[in-house]
XYZ file of C-alpha atoms in Angstrom:
657
model
C 152.887 145.795 54.614
C 151.707 148.847 52.754
C 154.777 150.013 50.817
C 155.986 153.622 51.073
C 157.722 154.525 47.810
C 161.033 156.327 48.413
C 161.150 160.094 48.135
C 163.126 160.065 44.921
C 164.252 163.500 43.684
C 161.816 165.224 41.265
C 162.849 165.606 37.656
C 164.461 168.852 36.636
C 162.412 171.166 34.470
C 162.434 170.458 30.737
C 164.418 173.600 30.067
C 167.267 172.332 32.316
C 167.511 168.785 30.939
C 169.971 169.568 28.193
C 172.278 171.399 30.603
C 172.057 168.610 33.167
C 173.003 165.926 30.643
C 175.954 167.982 29.513
C 177.204 168.369 33.077
C 176.776 164.630 33.697
C 178.819 163.851 30.606
C 181.572 166.161 31.839
C 181.443 164.428 35.232
C 182.323 161.102 33.596
C 185.641 162.505 32.496
C 186.332 164.806 35.448
C 185.271 162.218 38.116
C 183.106 164.714 39.976
C 179.673 163.999 41.473
C 176.825 164.377 38.956
C 174.376 167.208 39.420
C 171.718 166.250 41.965
C 168.234 167.099 40.790
C 167.025 168.167 44.253
C 168.752 170.274 46.928
C 172.568 169.904 46.930
C 173.905 167.236 49.259
C 177.442 166.787 50.506
C 179.678 164.713 48.283
C 180.795 161.450 49.813
C 184.281 160.525 48.779
C 184.387 157.342 46.728
C 180.645 157.132 46.142
C 179.920 159.669 43.429
C 180.079 156.951 40.787
C 178.032 154.426 42.745
C 174.866 156.546 42.951
C 173.989 155.609 46.552
C 172.282 158.677 47.913
C 173.703 160.963 45.242
C 171.833 160.907 41.946
C 168.317 159.473 42.003
C 167.404 160.204 38.404
C 168.192 156.794 36.980
C 167.996 157.622 33.275
C 171.663 156.930 32.586
C 171.815 153.656 34.513
C 171.632 150.458 32.456
C 172.220 146.762 33.155
C 175.181 145.469 31.194
C 177.692 143.927 33.644
C 177.751 140.126 33.803
C 180.138 138.235 36.105
C 181.450 134.897 34.845
C 183.910 134.093 37.636
C 183.646 133.282 40.521
C 180.141 131.758 40.634
C 177.575 134.177 42.039
C 176.994 133.839 45.790
C 179.777 131.253 46.058
C 182.192 130.543 48.916
C 185.651 132.004 48.330
C 188.997 132.198 50.114
C 192.380 133.835 49.480
C 193.046 135.804 46.302
C 190.075 135.490 43.963
C 190.106 136.507 40.312
C 186.859 138.212 39.298
C 186.091 138.156 35.565
C 183.222 140.100 34.057
C 181.884 141.610 30.859
C 180.365 145.064 30.535
C 179.264 145.392 26.932
C 179.353 148.954 25.685
C 181.417 150.239 28.603
C 184.944 151.670 28.488
C 186.288 151.608 32.063
C 185.448 149.988 35.367
C 186.507 149.789 38.991
C 185.571 147.719 42.043
C 185.107 148.373 45.759
C 184.375 146.396 48.937
C 183.745 147.445 52.540
C 186.692 146.692 54.812
C 187.120 146.473 58.569
C 189.352 149.035 60.383
C 193.006 148.720 59.368
C 196.268 150.262 60.471
C 196.104 152.578 57.468
C 192.435 153.495 58.118
C 191.461 152.822 61.764
C 187.926 154.259 61.489
C 185.782 152.088 63.805
C 182.953 152.049 61.255
C 185.230 150.454 58.669
C 185.752 152.011 55.267
C 185.191 151.439 51.586
C 188.323 150.067 49.916
C 189.013 150.729 46.251
C 190.151 147.346 44.899
C 191.287 148.832 41.597
C 192.984 152.192 42.279
C 194.327 152.321 38.720
C 190.964 151.439 37.226
C 190.142 148.552 34.896
C 190.642 149.042 31.179
C 188.002 147.030 29.321
C 188.724 145.489 25.931
C 186.633 146.108 22.820
C 184.021 143.553 23.949
C 183.849 145.012 27.458
C 185.782 142.211 29.169
C 187.700 142.958 32.338
C 189.086 141.337 35.474
C 190.657 142.119 38.844
C 191.827 140.259 41.955
C 189.824 140.385 45.174
C 192.201 139.702 48.112
C 189.555 138.093 50.339
C 192.018 137.415 53.160
C 192.223 141.151 53.881
C 188.445 141.638 54.089
C 185.717 140.663 56.577
C 184.968 137.009 57.133
C 181.497 135.887 56.066
C 179.108 137.644 53.662
C 180.777 140.325 51.533
C 179.539 142.440 48.644
C 182.057 143.321 45.925
C 180.639 146.172 43.842
C 181.718 146.608 40.239
C 181.074 149.933 38.555
C 181.412 150.575 34.804
C 180.883 153.610 32.600
C 181.369 154.834 29.060
C 182.068 158.100 27.290
C 178.378 158.670 26.562
C 177.605 158.864 30.283
C 175.962 155.437 30.627
C 176.714 153.668 33.892
C 176.115 150.357 35.633
C 176.779 148.757 39.007
C 176.871 145.045 39.768
C 176.730 143.767 43.355
C 178.656 140.500 43.577
C 177.585 138.650 46.723
C 180.200 136.207 48.061
C 180.857 134.314 51.283
C 184.396 134.728 52.589
C 185.531 131.534 54.304
C 188.712 133.248 55.449
C 189.289 136.895 56.110
C 189.080 138.929 59.299
C 186.393 138.329 61.918
C 184.859 141.733 62.595
C 181.548 142.919 64.020
C 179.859 139.539 63.795
C 177.606 137.864 66.326
C 175.825 139.237 69.371
C 177.576 142.239 70.936
C 178.808 141.865 74.504
C 177.134 145.128 75.521
C 173.506 146.219 75.448
C 172.446 148.948 73.007
C 172.229 152.427 74.561
C 168.515 152.776 73.757
C 167.695 149.604 75.755
C 168.960 151.047 79.029
C 166.785 149.983 81.950
C 165.198 147.076 80.059
C 165.732 143.323 80.302
C 166.879 141.125 77.417
C 163.886 138.838 76.768
C 164.974 137.337 73.430
C 168.192 136.981 71.444
C 169.184 134.875 68.457
C 172.749 134.860 67.164
C 171.967 132.274 64.455
C 175.059 130.336 65.454
C 173.265 127.000 65.793
C 170.638 124.836 64.059
C 167.611 126.735 62.796
C 164.155 126.291 64.305
C 161.594 127.341 61.673
C 158.323 125.590 60.805
C 155.673 126.318 58.197
C 153.138 127.546 60.758
C 155.523 128.340 63.610
C 154.202 125.601 65.857
C 156.827 123.661 67.797
C 159.543 125.992 66.472
C 161.156 129.323 67.259
C 159.974 130.990 64.054
C 156.979 130.953 61.722
C 157.845 130.796 57.998
C 154.809 132.909 57.088
C 153.143 136.090 58.265
C 150.896 134.983 61.146
C 147.275 134.446 60.149
C 147.317 136.114 56.723
C 149.024 138.493 54.384
C 152.115 137.043 52.675
C 152.996 139.810 50.238
C 156.127 138.936 48.250
C 156.092 138.680 44.446
C 158.324 135.623 44.777
C 156.190 133.873 47.418
C 157.421 133.341 50.947
C 158.168 129.640 50.967
C 157.528 126.765 53.308
C 160.656 125.181 54.726
C 161.666 123.004 51.763
C 165.082 121.827 52.951
C 168.497 123.216 53.749
C 168.908 126.520 51.971
C 165.347 126.478 50.647
C 164.901 129.229 51.600
C 166.659 129.213 54.995
C 170.205 128.179 55.891
C 172.512 128.685 58.864
C 176.182 129.410 58.166
C 178.720 130.546 60.742
C 176.881 133.115 62.830
C 174.337 134.096 60.203
C 170.901 133.196 58.909
C 170.746 133.202 55.120
C 167.398 133.837 53.436
C 167.854 132.718 49.838
C 165.581 134.130 47.143
C 165.600 131.870 44.077
C 163.670 131.311 40.860
C 164.467 127.964 39.276
C 162.935 124.784 37.862
C 161.887 123.748 41.364
C 160.220 127.119 42.008
C 159.282 128.611 38.604
C 157.274 131.348 40.336
C 160.209 132.121 42.590
C 160.560 131.704 46.343
C 161.926 133.665 49.250
C 161.641 133.712 53.016
C 160.087 135.351 56.061
C 160.446 134.591 59.767
C 157.945 135.730 62.405
C 158.295 135.500 66.179
C 154.811 134.037 66.766
C 153.007 131.059 65.280
C 149.596 130.870 63.642
C 147.988 130.610 67.089
C 149.680 133.768 68.330
C 152.124 131.906 70.563
C 155.704 133.116 70.655
C 157.774 136.188 71.432
C 155.904 139.410 72.219
C 157.316 142.614 73.705
C 155.198 145.252 75.440
C 156.231 148.884 75.848
C 158.601 150.032 77.068
C 160.490 147.790 74.652
C 163.407 147.834 72.227
C 163.860 145.572 69.185
C 166.853 145.405 66.845
C 168.108 143.363 63.911
C 171.465 143.437 62.118
C 171.498 142.358 58.482
C 172.641 143.042 54.946
C 171.130 142.188 51.570
C 171.617 142.895 47.888
C 170.369 146.026 46.147
C 168.958 144.798 42.829
C 165.668 145.404 40.991
C 162.920 143.867 43.131
C 164.826 143.159 46.364
C 162.941 144.375 49.441
C 164.451 143.365 52.811
C 162.576 144.450 55.947
C 162.432 144.225 59.756
C 159.123 145.223 61.368
C 156.616 144.673 64.185
C 152.844 144.247 64.439
C 150.435 144.338 67.385
C 147.398 142.582 65.876
C 147.381 139.480 63.705
C 143.889 139.360 62.266
C 142.666 141.115 59.151
C 140.502 144.133 59.782
C 141.726 144.755 63.335
C 142.847 148.275 64.221
C 146.467 147.542 65.063
C 149.848 149.191 64.707
C 152.643 148.165 62.345
C 156.110 149.609 62.858
C 158.279 149.245 59.750
C 161.728 149.649 61.272
C 163.410 149.285 57.895
C 162.061 148.805 54.387
C 164.900 148.829 51.880
C 164.125 149.007 48.164
C 166.763 147.700 45.757
C 167.627 148.593 42.182
C 168.802 151.556 40.151
C 167.914 152.768 36.702
C 164.787 154.017 35.018
C 161.652 152.626 36.666
C 163.520 151.458 39.793
C 163.494 153.008 43.272
C 166.944 154.646 43.040
C 166.514 154.976 46.804
C 168.848 157.307 48.710
C 168.627 155.162 51.859
C 165.715 153.215 53.301
C 162.151 153.928 54.465
C 160.731 153.954 58.005
C 156.962 153.940 58.574
C 154.652 153.696 61.588
C 151.226 152.541 60.368
C 148.087 152.982 62.496
C 145.705 150.704 60.654
C 141.972 151.436 60.846
C 142.391 154.251 63.363
C 140.812 157.705 63.406
C 141.792 161.100 64.714
C 139.451 162.877 67.182
C 137.899 164.785 64.251
C 137.036 161.525 62.465
C 139.757 161.727 59.826
C 142.033 158.758 59.153
C 145.103 158.575 61.318
C 148.093 159.172 59.054
C 151.304 157.205 59.252
C 154.552 158.633 60.617
C 157.408 158.158 58.158
C 160.796 159.290 56.938
C 163.584 158.355 54.558
C 166.828 157.570 56.365
C 169.618 158.963 54.179
C 172.218 156.591 55.506
C 175.007 157.729 53.187
C 175.225 160.789 55.429
C 175.223 158.863 58.727
C 177.821 156.973 60.750
C 180.244 155.147 58.507
C 178.426 156.408 55.389
C 177.766 153.028 53.807
C 174.667 151.692 52.065
C 172.437 148.912 53.413
C 173.755 146.499 50.780
C 177.404 147.476 51.253
C 177.863 146.019 54.730
C 175.920 144.980 57.842
C 173.906 147.595 59.724
C 171.730 147.483 62.836
C 168.124 148.687 62.569
C 166.113 149.256 65.741
C 163.033 150.778 67.350
C 162.467 151.885 70.931
C 158.756 151.797 71.806
C 158.472 154.038 74.842
C 155.458 154.934 76.916
C 155.608 158.469 75.506
C 157.791 158.401 72.379
C 158.742 155.903 69.665
C 162.280 156.311 68.351
C 163.942 154.592 65.378
C 167.684 153.973 65.121
C 170.246 153.195 62.453
C 173.497 151.877 63.952
C 172.444 153.491 67.277
C 171.898 156.847 65.505
C 168.416 158.313 65.914
C 166.628 158.738 62.548
C 162.943 159.255 63.490
C 161.009 160.205 66.648
C 157.252 160.579 67.169
C 154.711 160.274 70.011
C 153.927 156.651 70.843
C 150.507 155.659 69.564
C 148.097 154.327 72.186
C 147.908 150.870 70.630
C 151.694 150.582 70.412
C 151.865 151.564 74.080
C 149.085 149.294 75.368
C 149.499 146.176 73.215
C 152.564 143.967 72.763
C 154.482 143.639 69.487
C 155.763 140.560 67.684
C 158.502 140.932 65.088
C 159.100 139.815 61.495
C 162.165 139.701 59.238
C 161.741 139.050 55.527
C 163.358 139.205 52.114
C 160.482 140.090 49.802
C 161.090 140.120 46.055
C 158.682 142.518 44.378
C 155.033 142.008 45.242
C 152.900 144.751 46.766
C 155.864 147.121 46.805
C 155.034 147.711 43.138
C 158.671 147.770 42.043
C 159.652 145.539 39.090
C 161.676 142.361 39.526
C 164.725 141.855 37.330
C 167.273 139.421 38.738
C 168.124 137.693 35.462
C 171.753 138.790 35.438
C 172.086 137.576 39.018
C 171.011 134.082 37.980
C 167.532 134.753 39.392
C 168.920 134.652 42.892
C 169.750 136.970 45.778
C 170.597 136.523 49.470
C 169.758 138.328 52.689
C 172.087 137.689 55.641
C 170.828 138.207 59.208
C 173.502 138.462 61.900
C 171.351 138.650 65.026
C 168.065 139.785 66.581
C 167.643 141.149 70.112
C 164.468 142.121 71.994
C 164.384 144.043 75.268
C 161.418 144.897 77.469
C 160.640 145.755 81.066
C 159.238 142.247 81.381
C 158.182 139.376 79.154
C 154.505 139.001 78.241
C 153.226 136.179 80.503
C 150.870 133.447 79.352
C 149.289 135.525 76.551
C 147.705 137.766 79.196
C 148.562 140.876 77.196
C 147.867 139.583 73.701
C 145.521 141.615 71.509
C 141.962 140.373 70.949
C 141.772 137.591 68.395
C 145.309 136.393 69.049
C 144.780 134.237 72.128
C 144.774 130.586 71.058
C 142.782 129.256 74.027
C 138.999 129.607 73.922
C 137.405 130.944 77.104
C 134.507 128.470 77.092
C 134.203 124.770 76.196
C 133.607 123.761 72.591
C 133.140 120.729 70.330
C 134.785 120.869 66.895
C 133.664 118.735 63.925
C 135.859 118.503 60.809
C 134.644 116.879 57.591
C 137.589 114.875 56.226
C 138.507 112.374 53.533
C 139.344 108.945 54.901
C 143.070 108.255 54.606
C 143.905 111.806 53.452
C 146.052 113.329 56.207
C 145.867 116.778 54.586
C 142.182 116.910 55.547
C 142.514 115.406 59.057
C 143.193 117.498 62.134
C 145.549 115.996 64.699
C 144.661 116.390 68.396
C 147.273 119.135 68.833
C 146.254 121.081 65.703
C 144.592 124.416 66.376
C 141.796 125.653 64.120
C 138.752 127.899 64.155
C 137.773 131.545 63.957
C 139.734 134.156 65.932
C 138.811 134.050 69.616
C 137.479 130.487 69.488
C 140.532 128.578 68.319
C 140.649 125.070 69.745
C 142.451 121.738 69.628
C 141.053 118.161 69.735
C 138.794 118.395 66.709
C 136.667 115.386 65.751
C 137.293 114.146 62.184
C 134.139 113.011 60.336
C 135.344 111.007 57.310
C 133.467 110.343 54.084
C 130.074 111.375 52.674
C 128.062 109.722 55.463
C 128.593 108.254 58.912
C 128.039 108.329 62.668
C 130.229 109.475 65.553
C 128.949 108.076 68.832
C 131.307 109.804 71.253
C 132.456 113.300 70.361
C 135.363 114.737 72.346
C 135.447 118.342 73.500
C 138.261 120.896 73.280
C 140.148 119.197 76.128
C 140.071 115.802 74.416
C 137.596 114.375 76.922
C 134.226 112.770 76.010
C 131.515 115.413 75.685
C 128.502 113.103 75.737
C 127.353 114.394 72.336
C 127.010 112.327 69.139
C 126.675 113.158 65.449
C 125.448 111.705 62.177
C 125.945 113.188 58.728
C 124.798 112.511 55.187
C 125.680 114.108 51.854
C 122.605 115.199 49.918
C 120.723 112.593 47.876
C 118.289 112.815 44.956
C 118.435 115.740 42.563
C 121.417 117.171 44.394
C 123.993 114.469 45.063
C 126.551 115.746 47.537
C 130.059 114.299 47.795
C 132.965 114.416 50.224
C 136.001 115.910 48.517
C 139.024 118.154 48.983
C 138.693 121.898 48.455
C 141.238 124.516 47.548
C 143.265 126.403 50.157
C 141.669 129.859 49.664
C 144.618 131.455 51.486
C 144.322 129.406 54.671
C 147.338 127.976 56.477
C 148.130 125.693 59.406
C 145.219 124.003 61.173
C 142.629 126.084 59.354
C 144.010 124.803 56.045
C 143.332 121.218 57.185
C 139.912 122.277 58.441
C 139.057 123.712 55.031
C 140.547 121.020 52.796
C 137.880 118.367 53.335
C 134.209 119.297 52.885
C 130.762 117.971 51.914
C 130.117 119.617 48.555
C 126.809 120.715 47.004
C 124.492 119.690 49.839
C 124.121 117.663 53.016
C 122.863 117.487 56.566
C 124.333 117.042 60.035
C 122.511 116.092 63.223
C 124.165 116.616 66.603
C 122.472 115.149 69.673
C 122.916 115.318 73.469
C 124.695 118.650 73.413
C 126.062 119.271 76.934
C 125.778 123.063 76.882
C 122.737 124.969 78.158
C 123.368 127.753 75.651
C 125.726 127.728 72.649
C 126.611 129.156 69.253
C 127.125 127.056 66.138
C 129.923 128.222 63.795
C 129.731 126.730 60.288
C 132.774 126.940 57.988
C 132.290 126.935 54.208
C 134.690 125.885 51.471
C 134.692 125.171 47.733
C 136.816 123.933 44.890
C 138.197 126.490 42.423
C 135.313 128.830 41.694
C 133.492 129.589 44.939
C 129.796 130.420 44.721
C 126.580 131.205 46.527
C 124.918 128.809 48.966
C 122.843 128.682 52.128
C 122.907 126.971 55.533
C 119.898 126.395 57.772
C 119.440 125.211 61.360
C 116.420 123.497 62.877
C 115.407 121.348 65.847
C 112.394 119.119 66.557
C 112.042 120.825 69.939
C 112.749 124.430 68.903
C 115.431 126.361 70.747
C 117.607 127.371 67.768
C 118.515 130.689 66.155
C 115.220 132.239 65.007
C 116.799 133.599 61.839
C 117.036 130.011 60.681
C 118.900 130.368 57.364
C 121.888 132.391 56.169
C 123.130 132.937 52.597
C 126.830 133.260 51.800
C 128.889 134.178 48.730
C 132.231 132.376 48.958
C 135.248 133.865 47.216
C 138.799 134.893 48.095
C 139.047 136.191 51.668
C 142.829 135.812 52.051
C 142.713 133.021 54.608
C 140.282 134.653 57.024
C 136.760 133.706 58.076
C 134.153 136.303 57.086
C 130.762 135.891 58.761
C 127.597 135.825 56.639
C 124.917 138.349 57.585
C 122.400 137.815 54.770
C 119.112 136.035 55.490
C 117.923 136.356 51.882
C 119.587 135.447 48.640
C 118.936 138.919 47.268
C 121.062 140.602 49.950
C 123.895 138.059 49.976
C 127.396 139.461 50.611
C 130.931 138.020 50.397
C 131.404 135.565 53.263
C 132.616 132.056 54.070
C 131.211 131.240 57.506
C 127.829 131.197 59.216
C 127.074 131.636 62.920
C 123.821 130.564 64.570
C 123.650 132.255 67.975
C 121.973 131.623 71.287
C 120.853 128.032 70.726
C 119.435 125.969 73.617
C 118.169 122.771 71.937
C 119.698 119.454 72.995
C 119.580 118.358 69.351
C 119.946 120.440 66.211
C 120.019 119.726 62.479
C 122.096 121.633 59.946
C 121.259 121.403 56.260
C 122.929 123.193 53.388
C 122.786 123.741 49.650
C 126.027 124.802 48.029
C 125.260 125.357 44.358
C 122.708 128.153 44.225
C 125.006 130.054 41.889
C 128.387 129.354 40.232
C 130.547 126.539 41.616
C 129.818 123.868 44.160
C 130.435 125.003 47.725
C 129.810 123.074 50.926
C 130.490 122.734 54.647
C 134.001 121.918 55.866
C 133.561 122.088 59.633
C 131.372 123.040 62.572
C 132.155 124.381 66.039
C 129.667 124.181 68.904
C 130.872 126.818 71.369
C 129.315 127.224 74.809
C 127.846 130.658 75.383
C 127.617 131.554 79.069
C 124.253 132.807 80.345
């Protein structure tokens, strides 16, 4: 996702800085809201010290609070003593969002001051208070500790806990449909009240643990499913996405779930449709929870992306200091009638002025989009926050959805979770999808997403004998967009023969193959290549390849006319190579030879167009079109420049007359 930085307030003019700092210092003692550097906004009782939506300057915010008890993100019950240290601070207080009570029956709930008399810190900044968990919501809670000193420095610490006791309130799927889904049918719902169904490529599971096809974007990478809690766990009626940086994951890890797998199979909703997700997460430097939809899966396609919520965590100098969250409708690769780029629709939802007036990290909220035939409308807790005309692609193509807890990455915001033990949690309560009707049998999927090829094909995969990472199983799907297929033939080792090749249905095709790594001056070998951003079946397809040089002969091809797709891979450095096609009887692509320059293409196949080395461009696949020969020979040289590249697989795809 292309990040939209929050509309933080501009700095006051230099001549006003001295006055502003003086007023802020007075506010510390008088407990009044600090001067806002943009247009005045209404004061929200109880929040002037917590900064949410009030003061976006950040200069006076520092990180000093450390909690020693209870353990961060731990399970608690009953009265819990919270001990902390805020070096350099003088006073502190703590708050937590509470369900409606007899004293305050507001249906939104309210923010409860846990320390009405304040907390007097000792000379070292130590302090403590009791959190009466039994009087607060069951499940995930966020106890916020605020500290300040006489010089105007401030800090806030968000203590995430899981309340085993407490009061059950606003958890699980509602019994009623949302108002904006009126007239639509519920086509998908997940309350996360049972075992999770998430796989690394989404196949044979409800969710995909990665962005379909390409584009994982988190600074702490979105992880495979590594075990319970790593990064996904189910507790009560919630999904927990755990972001962690530890000895097991020194680069960090976090999680994403998508509603379709790497083949494009899964949950899609076509307009008119309504999608919603209820969640909470922690606001800390680098946290970036999101719920969004996309229409097209493949890189370079002109699709729509609807960012229903992008929340940016962290306060202080250099951090977002976001007054709410961002909403963006992207129209990738699309032009206006005058030829100019189609600009995104966006807004900042200032949620501290809406509904119950609580922040996205304070308590659970519901984020939604209604994709109508004429207008697209975004909602926060059923309150409209953005409306714009529905783009043609959003109207005509179905949407899949994604939920993720990114930590830094392409958002550009710094990551600093050290004082949180290099950990943070996102809690998802439920997801619901409504539409006029479900998308049947991929009939409405965008081009490049349909997993079934329209014409027969024969797939050949160079593999390493006994190495399952390089071998495609019959059910594995691999290939370029639009010609994905199952039932690939594995060709193990540097040389061999395959007498009976199966086609895409798993039935004998009548064709046979023989292959040989190059001999003589160039000695080719069968080896494993690097991943180059590929995932799922295409990762297996790319892992085994004949490096440096080789040849492949395929005989008795059953198709009158066909294209030959050649997939290229390499070890660590990529490089320039060439692939040629020939036949003793003619009847092959007249262009004969293509040159490629293999590098990083983010897990997508880029077709070579260069027929000379001089004009070579970045690419990692070759297509020979319109062949009619019953037998053809491929030969390749993979070390024309830089590292040793080679061929990892071949698809022979029938091309109707």
